[in-house]
Amino acid sequence: MKVRLMIDQHAILAAFPASVPRYTSYPTAPQFQKGVGRQLHCDLIAKLNDQDPVSIYIHIPFCDRLCWFCGCHTKHTLKYAPVQIYFDHLLREIALFGAQITMKPRLKSVHLGGGSPSLLQSTDMKRLRDALNAHFNWYSDTEVSVEIDPSDATQDMYDGLANLGMTRASIGVQDFHREVQKAINRPQSFEQTETVVHRLRAMGINSINLDALYGLPLQTEDRLQQTLKQCLELAPDRMALFGYAHIPWFKKHQKMIRDADLPGTFDRFDHAIMASNMLQEAGYQAIGIDHFARPDDALSIAANAGALHRNFQGYTTDACPTMIALGASSIGRFADGYIQNTVATGQYQDCVKAGKLPTDKGLRLTVDDKVRAHVIERLMCDSRVCFTQVEQKFGPAACDLRKIAVALAGGSLGDLCSFQDGVLDIVPQARPFTRIIASHFDAYYETEQFQYSKAV
């Protein structure tokens, strides 16, 4: 085995593509095809049985403030009326899904994302729980996670989270520095966030995740470091450290952020490395490329056991082969394909009102898709892939991917990874470049016209 020198990370960053998928799915969403979603969705639902657990993702595409950095499908509203109308249609969609099945699937986890699902009124949270109860069987330990904007914090919000049965909270922080917050239109004090964390702990919520961003406008290393210090004071069980994706050609409101205020590529990279080191020195285990967890957290335990997974919410312990998508723009995953609901809330509501599943796009997975998806997920989760195991699982379909791995380790990526005894290993210092390595197993990447977020 050859001796490896310290790699020049800045040189690597300059040499390889600046735009790479995040690989929360494979194939990635730009490959989903219009016009096939509804029939494919029905075909995939028909294959469900009551023995396999399922997960649910519910999208609430509304916020009561518009953060300029946001890349989600959401809209700003100061009134609850449009939220109420949308929510009534969401409950109808759940009933439509229930009418497609002849049994009650076992529900392993539920995730509410947005937008800001924390703006839902407590009575609607109770109605949502009742609707899910009608069509799914719950485990005693079913996880219910909700993304929370601290600006929504009222007694009614806490009552609603209790009505839903929330077990894990994900709280957006981004950055606590006032100038950075002003540049992204996200005022949020540390004290405001601290109050929410303490209140959730008092409610018995034993898993709290904080989300922070690097690469934000006017963000410096010192400002990010101070934000992380304040986050650590709140003793979260997990932290997610995402790179801000500046895509104003796709999300028009991001044009409010001045390009001149964004840190350069190398500064952005250095900020990410500093933050990762800081969180690990504080006792958190690095999970994949952008998550951190306490050593006794379920995420760390899964990572150490090789049982970590990655989906549209990031890194997860959720091993369910099926994720049911509910709400506008929501993406669902089945063993044999992906589906995506229509993005526009008006069209979504029209479909549901007409008694049709609001599915817009879909992709039926080939054997090659499944093999590549497995290899990419293991790289993203474990920083290594044993191709002997892949070939045992998938047979001859995996052989060509072994050849790719050998070529990578012996070619231009030889300083980033090694291949020995059938195992492709990413060098620890090269793990920030995991997405670049994974892209070489992506059969669609070279032909895509879609522009992704920065590689690091």
Short mmCIF file of C-alpha atoms in Angstrom, two decimals:
data_model
loop_
_atom_site.label_atom_id
_atom_site.label_comp_id
_atom_site.label_asym_id
_atom_site.label_seq_id
_atom_site.Cartn_x
_atom_site.Cartn_y
_atom_site.Cartn_z
CA MET A 1 0.00 0.00 0.00
CA LYS A 2 1.54 3.29 -1.07
CA VAL A 3 2.37 5.96 1.48
CA ARG A 4 0.17 9.04 1.04
CA LEU A 5 1.34 12.59 1.51
CA MET A 6 -0.86 15.36 2.88
CA ILE A 7 -3.07 16.41 -0.01
CA ASP A 8 -3.38 20.00 -1.22
CA GLN A 9 -7.09 20.54 -0.67
CA HIS A 10 -7.15 23.94 -2.35
CA ALA A 11 -5.52 22.49 -5.48
CA ILE A 12 -8.14 19.74 -5.57
CA LEU A 13 -10.93 22.27 -5.14
CA ALA A 14 -9.59 24.25 -8.10
CA ALA A 15 -9.15 21.20 -10.33
CA PHE A 16 -12.51 19.49 -10.06
CA PRO A 17 -16.10 20.49 -10.89
CA ALA A 18 -17.65 23.31 -8.88
CA SER A 19 -21.21 22.00 -9.37
CA VAL A 20 -22.05 18.50 -8.08
CA PRO A 21 -25.30 16.86 -6.85
CA ARG A 22 -25.82 16.48 -3.11
CA TYR A 23 -26.85 12.85 -3.74
CA THR A 24 -29.81 12.76 -1.39
CA SER A 25 -31.17 10.43 -4.06
CA TYR A 26 -29.93 8.56 -7.09
CA PRO A 27 -30.87 9.16 -9.80
CA THR A 28 -31.18 12.81 -8.82
CA ALA A 29 -34.41 14.79 -9.15
CA PRO A 30 -33.59 16.37 -12.56
CA GLN A 31 -33.90 12.85 -14.03
CA PHE A 32 -37.52 12.48 -12.94
CA GLN A 33 -39.83 12.42 -15.96
CA LYS A 34 -43.06 14.35 -16.46
CA GLY A 35 -46.22 12.58 -17.47
CA VAL A 36 -45.41 9.19 -15.96
CA GLY A 37 -45.79 9.97 -12.28
CA ARG A 38 -49.42 9.17 -11.53
CA GLN A 39 -49.53 5.72 -13.17
CA LEU A 40 -46.12 4.83 -11.79
CA HIS A 41 -47.24 5.96 -8.34
CA CYS A 42 -50.28 3.67 -8.49
CA ASP A 43 -48.10 0.76 -9.65
CA LEU A 44 -45.65 1.30 -6.79
CA ILE A 45 -48.39 1.68 -4.16
CA ALA A 46 -49.92 -1.62 -5.32
CA LYS A 47 -46.72 -3.42 -4.33
CA LEU A 48 -46.85 -2.26 -0.70
CA ASN A 49 -47.59 -4.81 2.01
CA ASP A 50 -48.27 -4.58 5.71
CA GLN A 51 -45.01 -6.33 6.64
CA ASP A 52 -42.62 -3.63 5.47
CA PRO A 53 -42.42 -0.42 7.53
CA VAL A 54 -42.81 2.89 5.72
CA SER A 55 -41.77 6.48 6.33
CA ILE A 56 -43.67 9.64 5.46
CA TYR A 57 -42.47 13.07 4.38
CA ILE A 58 -45.03 15.89 4.59
CA HIS A 59 -44.27 19.21 2.92
CA ILE A 60 -45.73 22.47 4.22
CA PRO A 61 -44.81 25.06 1.56
CA PHE A 62 -45.47 28.23 3.56
CA CYS A 63 -43.38 30.57 5.71
CA ASP A 64 -44.41 33.65 7.65
CA ARG A 65 -41.12 35.27 6.61
CA LEU A 66 -39.12 34.86 3.41
CA CYS A 67 -35.47 34.06 4.09
CA TRP A 68 -33.41 35.10 1.08
CA PHE A 69 -31.00 32.15 1.37
CA CYS A 70 -33.76 29.53 1.17
CA GLY A 71 -33.68 27.00 -1.67
CA CYS A 72 -36.88 25.19 -0.70
CA HIS A 73 -40.23 25.15 -2.48
CA THR A 74 -42.13 27.59 -0.29
CA LYS A 75 -44.04 30.87 -0.35
CA HIS A 76 -44.40 33.78 2.02
CA THR A 77 -47.72 34.48 3.72
CA LEU A 78 -48.80 36.70 6.61
CA LYS A 79 -52.27 35.14 6.75
CA TYR A 80 -53.28 31.66 7.84
CA ALA A 81 -56.14 31.37 5.33
CA PRO A 82 -54.02 30.03 2.40
CA VAL A 83 -52.27 27.66 4.80
CA GLN A 84 -55.65 26.40 6.01
CA ILE A 85 -56.87 25.80 2.45
CA TYR A 86 -53.68 23.94 1.59
CA PHE A 87 -53.87 21.90 4.79
CA ASP A 88 -57.45 20.81 4.07
CA HIS A 89 -56.25 19.49 0.70
CA LEU A 90 -53.33 17.74 2.39
CA LEU A 91 -55.78 15.79 4.53
CA ARG A 92 -57.71 14.90 1.35
CA GLU A 93 -54.48 13.62 -0.20
CA ILE A 94 -53.91 11.36 2.80
CA ALA A 95 -57.43 9.97 2.32
CA LEU A 96 -56.75 9.45 -1.41
CA PHE A 97 -53.61 7.52 -0.57
CA GLY A 98 -55.51 5.46 1.98
CA ALA A 99 -58.09 4.58 -0.66
CA GLN A 100 -55.33 3.12 -2.85
CA ILE A 101 -54.33 0.48 -0.29
CA THR A 102 -56.19 -2.41 1.29
CA MET A 103 -54.20 -2.49 4.53
CA LYS A 104 -52.64 -0.12 7.06
CA PRO A 105 -48.85 0.12 6.58
CA ARG A 106 -46.65 0.22 9.64
CA LEU A 107 -45.32 3.73 10.17
CA LYS A 108 -41.68 3.98 11.24
CA SER A 109 -41.11 7.72 10.93
CA VAL A 110 -42.83 10.96 9.97
CA HIS A 111 -40.99 14.13 8.97
CA LEU A 112 -42.63 17.53 8.51
CA GLY A 113 -40.56 19.91 6.40
CA GLY A 114 -41.08 23.09 4.50
CA GLY A 115 -41.30 25.92 4.49
CA SER A 116 -42.09 26.23 8.15
CA PRO A 117 -44.39 23.44 9.41
CA SER A 118 -44.11 24.99 12.88
CA LEU A 119 -46.58 27.69 11.75
CA LEU A 120 -49.42 25.13 11.64
CA GLN A 121 -52.09 25.74 14.26
CA SER A 122 -52.44 23.22 17.08
CA THR A 123 -55.90 22.13 15.95
CA ASP A 124 -54.51 21.27 12.51
CA MET A 125 -51.63 19.33 14.04
CA LYS A 126 -54.25 17.27 15.87
CA ARG A 127 -56.22 16.76 12.65
CA LEU A 128 -53.05 15.60 10.91
CA ARG A 129 -52.33 13.05 13.63
CA ASP A 130 -55.90 11.76 13.42
CA ALA A 131 -55.68 11.44 9.61
CA LEU A 132 -52.43 9.46 9.85
CA ASN A 133 -53.93 7.27 12.58
CA ALA A 134 -56.78 6.37 10.24
CA HIS A 135 -54.52 4.94 7.54
CA PHE A 136 -51.33 3.78 9.28
CA ASN A 137 -50.34 1.63 12.23
CA TRP A 138 -47.81 3.26 14.54
CA TYR A 139 -44.95 1.63 16.40
CA SER A 140 -44.44 2.47 20.06
CA ASP A 141 -41.24 4.28 19.02
CA THR A 142 -42.30 5.86 15.72
CA GLU A 143 -40.16 8.95 15.21
CA VAL A 144 -41.97 12.21 14.50
CA SER A 145 -39.63 15.04 13.51
CA VAL A 146 -40.57 18.62 12.73
CA GLU A 147 -38.56 21.51 11.29
CA ILE A 148 -39.00 24.52 13.56
CA ASP A 149 -38.55 28.24 12.96
CA PRO A 150 -38.10 29.87 16.40
CA SER A 151 -40.02 32.93 15.20
CA ASP A 152 -43.15 30.73 15.23
CA ALA A 153 -42.78 29.99 18.95
CA THR A 154 -46.07 30.49 20.75
CA GLN A 155 -47.97 28.40 23.26
CA ASP A 156 -50.14 27.21 20.38
CA MET A 157 -47.05 25.95 18.52
CA TYR A 158 -45.93 23.90 21.52
CA ASP A 159 -49.47 22.56 21.95
CA GLY A 160 -49.51 21.59 18.28
CA LEU A 161 -46.20 19.74 18.47
CA ALA A 162 -47.55 17.83 21.47
CA ASN A 163 -50.78 17.04 19.58
CA LEU A 164 -48.76 15.60 16.72
CA GLY A 165 -46.59 13.55 19.07
CA MET A 166 -43.28 15.10 18.03
CA THR A 167 -40.19 13.21 19.24
CA ARG A 168 -37.41 15.12 17.47
CA ALA A 169 -36.99 18.78 16.57
CA SER A 170 -34.83 20.32 13.87
CA ILE A 171 -34.24 24.01 14.54
CA GLY A 172 -32.91 26.41 11.93
CA VAL A 173 -30.10 28.65 13.15
CA GLN A 174 -28.06 29.50 10.03
CA ASP A 175 -25.91 32.22 11.70
CA PHE A 176 -26.38 34.33 14.84
CA HIS A 177 -24.42 37.40 13.67
CA ARG A 178 -26.74 40.34 13.07
CA GLU A 179 -25.07 41.54 9.86
CA VAL A 180 -25.25 38.06 8.35
CA GLN A 181 -28.88 37.72 9.44
CA LYS A 182 -29.68 41.08 7.84
CA ALA A 183 -28.01 39.98 4.60
CA ILE A 184 -30.23 36.85 4.43
CA ASN A 185 -33.39 38.46 5.91
CA ARG A 186 -33.43 36.09 8.87
CA PRO A 187 -33.41 37.97 12.21
CA GLN A 188 -33.18 35.45 15.04
CA SER A 189 -31.47 36.05 18.35
CA PHE A 190 -29.57 33.48 20.34
CA GLU A 191 -31.89 34.12 23.29
CA GLN A 192 -34.94 33.41 21.13
CA THR A 193 -33.44 30.11 19.99
CA GLU A 194 -32.29 29.22 23.51
CA THR A 195 -35.83 29.68 24.83
CA VAL A 196 -37.22 27.27 22.22
CA VAL A 197 -34.57 24.64 22.99
CA HIS A 198 -35.21 24.84 26.73
CA ARG A 199 -38.96 24.68 26.25
CA LEU A 200 -38.71 21.61 24.01
CA ARG A 201 -36.44 19.89 26.54
CA ALA A 202 -39.01 20.63 29.25
CA MET A 203 -41.65 18.95 27.04
CA GLY A 204 -39.54 15.78 27.03
CA ILE A 205 -38.10 16.14 23.51
CA ASN A 206 -34.85 14.21 23.85
CA SER A 207 -33.49 14.69 20.33
CA ILE A 208 -32.77 18.20 19.10
CA ASN A 209 -30.92 19.07 15.92
CA LEU A 210 -29.57 22.51 15.05
CA ASP A 211 -28.96 23.56 11.44
CA ALA A 212 -26.15 26.02 10.65
CA LEU A 213 -24.87 27.27 7.30
CA TYR A 214 -21.47 28.21 5.94
CA GLY A 215 -20.90 30.20 2.76
CA LEU A 216 -23.43 32.90 3.71
CA PRO A 217 -23.07 36.56 2.69
CA LEU A 218 -20.90 38.66 5.02
CA GLN A 219 -20.01 35.52 6.96
CA THR A 220 -16.41 35.34 8.14
CA GLU A 221 -14.55 32.58 9.91
CA ASP A 222 -14.79 34.48 13.20
CA ARG A 223 -18.53 35.02 12.82
CA LEU A 224 -19.16 31.38 11.98
CA GLN A 225 -16.98 30.29 14.88
CA GLN A 226 -18.97 32.47 17.28
CA THR A 227 -22.25 31.03 15.95
CA LEU A 228 -21.00 27.49 16.56
CA LYS A 229 -19.89 28.39 20.09
CA GLN A 230 -23.40 29.60 20.82
CA CYS A 231 -24.91 26.49 19.25
CA LEU A 232 -22.72 24.30 21.46
CA GLU A 233 -23.96 26.17 24.52
CA LEU A 234 -27.41 24.74 23.69
CA ALA A 235 -25.99 21.18 23.78
CA PRO A 236 -27.81 19.84 20.69
CA ASP A 237 -27.87 16.10 20.15
CA ARG A 238 -27.08 16.62 16.47
CA MET A 239 -25.91 19.41 14.22
CA ALA A 240 -26.17 19.80 10.48
CA LEU A 241 -23.62 22.06 8.81
CA PHE A 242 -24.78 22.77 5.28
CA GLY A 243 -23.11 24.84 2.59
CA TYR A 244 -25.32 27.66 1.35
CA ALA A 245 -26.39 26.91 -2.23
CA HIS A 246 -26.48 30.21 -4.15
CA ILE A 247 -28.78 29.48 -7.10
CA PRO A 248 -30.48 32.79 -7.99
CA TRP A 249 -31.26 31.51 -11.52
CA PHE A 250 -33.51 28.92 -9.86
CA LYS A 251 -34.64 30.71 -6.69
CA LYS A 252 -35.33 34.30 -7.71
CA HIS A 253 -35.46 35.69 -4.18
CA GLN A 254 -31.77 34.84 -3.79
CA LYS A 255 -31.09 37.79 -6.11
CA MET A 256 -31.57 39.88 -2.95
CA ILE A 257 -28.18 38.51 -1.84
CA ARG A 258 -25.25 40.37 -3.40
CA ASP A 259 -22.69 38.13 -5.08
CA ALA A 260 -19.97 40.47 -3.80
CA ASP A 261 -20.95 39.65 -0.20
CA LEU A 262 -20.42 35.89 -0.59
CA PRO A 263 -17.16 34.33 0.61
CA GLY A 264 -14.87 33.06 -2.14
CA THR A 265 -14.53 29.37 -2.96
CA PHE A 266 -11.38 28.87 -0.88
CA ASP A 267 -12.70 30.93 2.06
CA ARG A 268 -15.92 28.97 1.98
CA PHE A 269 -13.97 25.70 2.03
CA ASP A 270 -11.75 26.87 4.91
CA HIS A 271 -14.83 27.89 6.89
CA ALA A 272 -16.31 24.41 6.42
CA ILE A 273 -13.12 22.70 7.58
CA MET A 274 -12.80 25.00 10.61
CA ALA A 275 -16.40 24.31 11.58
CA SER A 276 -16.02 20.55 11.19
CA ASN A 277 -12.89 20.50 13.31
CA MET A 278 -14.53 22.68 15.96
CA LEU A 279 -17.55 20.41 16.31
CA GLN A 280 -15.41 17.27 16.48
CA GLU A 281 -13.15 18.86 19.12
CA ALA A 282 -16.33 19.54 21.12
CA GLY A 283 -17.03 15.79 21.19
CA TYR A 284 -19.36 15.36 18.21
CA GLN A 285 -18.79 12.57 15.72
CA ALA A 286 -18.63 13.53 12.05
CA ILE A 287 -21.45 11.82 10.16
CA GLY A 288 -20.94 11.69 6.41
CA ILE A 289 -20.08 15.05 4.87
CA ASP A 290 -22.26 17.53 6.76
CA HIS A 291 -23.81 16.07 9.93
CA PHE A 292 -22.46 15.73 13.47
CA ALA A 293 -23.86 13.83 16.42
CA ARG A 294 -23.06 12.95 20.01
CA PRO A 295 -21.37 9.53 20.29
CA ASP A 296 -24.42 8.06 22.05
CA ASP A 297 -26.89 9.43 19.49
CA ALA A 298 -28.68 6.96 17.22
CA LEU A 299 -27.07 8.61 14.18
CA SER A 300 -23.56 7.90 15.47
CA ILE A 301 -24.49 4.37 16.47
CA ALA A 302 -25.86 3.71 12.97
CA ALA A 303 -22.77 5.21 11.32
CA ASN A 304 -20.44 3.03 13.39
CA ALA A 305 -22.48 -0.05 12.50
CA GLY A 306 -22.50 0.68 8.77
CA ALA A 307 -26.27 1.20 8.96
CA LEU A 308 -26.42 4.89 8.09
CA HIS A 309 -28.68 6.04 5.24
CA ARG A 310 -29.17 9.21 3.22
CA ASN A 311 -32.42 10.63 1.88
CA PHE A 312 -33.97 13.99 1.02
CA GLN A 313 -33.74 15.09 4.67
CA GLY A 314 -30.01 14.31 4.83
CA TYR A 315 -28.38 11.57 6.92
CA THR A 316 -30.77 9.30 8.78
CA THR A 317 -31.19 6.02 10.60
CA ASP A 318 -34.33 5.39 8.53
CA ALA A 319 -33.85 2.11 6.64
CA CYS A 320 -37.40 1.94 5.23
CA PRO A 321 -37.40 1.16 1.49
CA THR A 322 -40.56 3.26 1.12
CA MET A 323 -40.97 6.96 1.85
CA ILE A 324 -44.47 8.21 1.13
CA ALA A 325 -44.64 11.76 -0.19
CA LEU A 326 -47.45 14.04 0.93
CA GLY A 327 -47.91 17.68 -0.01
CA ALA A 328 -46.93 19.88 -2.95
CA SER A 329 -43.44 19.21 -4.42
CA SER A 330 -42.86 16.32 -2.01
CA ILE A 331 -40.70 13.44 -3.31
CA GLY A 332 -41.49 9.82 -2.52
CA ARG A 333 -39.23 6.80 -2.74
CA PHE A 334 -40.17 3.17 -3.33
CA ALA A 335 -38.05 0.09 -3.90
CA ASP A 336 -38.63 0.35 -7.65
CA GLY A 337 -38.94 4.06 -8.30
CA TYR A 338 -39.31 7.71 -7.31
CA ILE A 339 -42.32 9.98 -7.63
CA GLN A 340 -42.74 13.72 -7.11
CA ASN A 341 -45.91 15.66 -6.46
CA THR A 342 -46.66 18.74 -8.52
CA VAL A 343 -44.78 21.78 -7.21
CA ALA A 344 -47.35 24.56 -7.64
CA THR A 345 -49.75 24.60 -4.70
CA GLY A 346 -52.68 25.65 -6.90
CA GLN A 347 -52.21 22.74 -9.28
CA TYR A 348 -51.64 20.41 -6.33
CA GLN A 349 -54.95 21.48 -4.79
CA ASP A 350 -56.80 21.16 -8.11
CA CYS A 351 -55.60 17.55 -8.49
CA VAL A 352 -56.62 16.59 -4.98
CA LYS A 353 -59.98 18.33 -5.33
CA ALA A 354 -60.59 16.28 -8.50
CA GLY A 355 -59.93 13.10 -6.52
CA LYS A 356 -56.57 12.35 -8.18
CA LEU A 357 -53.20 11.72 -6.64
CA PRO A 358 -51.21 14.94 -7.24
CA THR A 359 -48.20 13.12 -8.70
CA ASP A 360 -46.43 15.01 -11.48
CA LYS A 361 -43.10 13.29 -12.17
CA GLY A 362 -41.65 9.85 -11.72
CA LEU A 363 -38.78 7.52 -12.48
CA ARG A 364 -38.90 3.74 -12.62
CA LEU A 365 -35.55 2.37 -11.42
CA THR A 366 -33.50 0.04 -13.58
CA VAL A 367 -31.15 -2.57 -12.12
CA ASP A 368 -28.24 -0.31 -13.07
CA ASP A 369 -29.87 2.60 -11.20
CA LYS A 370 -30.23 0.47 -8.07
CA VAL A 371 -26.60 -0.68 -8.12
CA ARG A 372 -25.27 2.83 -8.64
CA ALA A 373 -27.62 4.20 -5.97
CA HIS A 374 -26.26 1.67 -3.49
CA VAL A 375 -22.62 2.47 -4.28
CA ILE A 376 -23.20 6.23 -4.09
CA GLU A 377 -25.11 5.96 -0.80
CA ARG A 378 -22.37 3.86 0.79
CA LEU A 379 -19.73 6.36 -0.33
CA MET A 380 -21.79 9.25 1.05
CA CYS A 381 -22.45 7.43 4.34
CA ASP A 382 -19.32 5.32 4.97
CA SER A 383 -16.62 6.91 2.79
CA ARG A 384 -15.93 3.42 1.49
CA VAL A 385 -17.51 0.66 -0.60
CA CYS A 386 -16.76 -3.06 -0.56
CA PHE A 387 -17.35 -4.16 -4.14
CA THR A 388 -17.22 -7.82 -3.19
CA GLN A 389 -20.33 -7.22 -1.10
CA VAL A 390 -21.92 -5.14 -3.85
CA GLU A 391 -21.39 -7.96 -6.35
CA GLN A 392 -22.83 -10.50 -3.92
CA LYS A 393 -25.91 -8.29 -3.53
CA PHE A 394 -26.47 -7.34 -7.18
CA GLY A 395 -24.55 -9.91 -9.22
CA PRO A 396 -22.91 -9.16 -12.60
CA ALA A 397 -24.60 -5.75 -12.79
CA ALA A 398 -22.00 -4.47 -10.30
CA CYS A 399 -18.89 -5.57 -12.19
CA ASP A 400 -18.56 -2.43 -14.33
CA LEU A 401 -18.65 -0.25 -11.21
CA ARG A 402 -15.68 -2.12 -9.75
CA LYS A 403 -13.77 -1.17 -12.91
CA ILE A 404 -14.68 2.48 -12.36
CA ALA A 405 -13.40 2.27 -8.77
CA VAL A 406 -10.09 0.75 -9.86
CA ALA A 407 -9.67 3.44 -12.52
CA LEU A 408 -10.40 6.24 -10.05
CA ALA A 409 -7.85 5.06 -7.50
CA GLY A 410 -5.23 4.55 -10.20
CA GLY A 411 -5.93 7.78 -12.07
CA SER A 412 -6.70 11.44 -11.48
CA LEU A 413 -8.36 10.78 -8.10
CA GLY A 414 -5.53 8.61 -6.81
CA ASP A 415 -4.66 11.13 -4.09
CA LEU A 416 -8.25 11.09 -2.83
CA CYS A 417 -9.01 7.39 -2.68
CA SER A 418 -7.45 3.93 -2.72
CA PHE A 419 -8.61 0.54 -3.96
CA GLN A 420 -7.35 -2.58 -2.22
CA ASP A 421 -8.84 -6.05 -1.64
CA GLY A 422 -12.04 -5.04 -3.41
CA VAL A 423 -12.62 -1.96 -1.24
CA LEU A 424 -12.69 1.65 -2.46
CA ASP A 425 -11.67 3.90 0.45
CA ILE A 426 -11.79 7.69 0.54
CA VAL A 427 -8.71 9.15 2.25
CA PRO A 428 -9.84 10.85 5.50
CA GLN A 429 -8.45 14.23 4.46
CA ALA A 430 -10.35 13.95 1.16
CA ARG A 431 -13.81 13.33 2.66
CA PRO A 432 -14.96 16.90 1.93
CA PHE A 433 -14.71 15.86 -1.74
CA THR A 434 -16.92 12.78 -1.40
CA ARG A 435 -19.55 14.20 -3.76
CA ILE A 436 -16.92 14.61 -6.48
CA ILE A 437 -15.86 10.99 -6.11
CA ALA A 438 -19.47 9.80 -6.03
CA SER A 439 -20.25 11.68 -9.25
CA HIS A 440 -18.00 9.26 -11.17
CA PHE A 441 -20.54 6.51 -10.46
CA ASP A 442 -23.41 8.72 -11.71
CA ALA A 443 -24.40 7.55 -15.20
CA TYR A 444 -26.33 10.77 -15.87
CA TYR A 445 -23.91 13.37 -14.52
CA GLU A 446 -21.80 14.03 -17.63
CA THR A 447 -24.86 14.53 -19.85
CA GLU A 448 -26.88 16.73 -17.48
CA GLN A 449 -27.50 20.40 -18.20
CA PHE A 450 -28.69 21.09 -14.65
CA GLN A 451 -26.44 23.32 -12.53
CA TYR A 452 -26.05 22.05 -8.97
CA SER A 453 -24.71 23.66 -5.82
CA LYS A 454 -20.99 24.04 -5.10
CA ALA A 455 -19.08 20.80 -4.57
CA VAL A 456 -17.98 21.87 -1.06
#
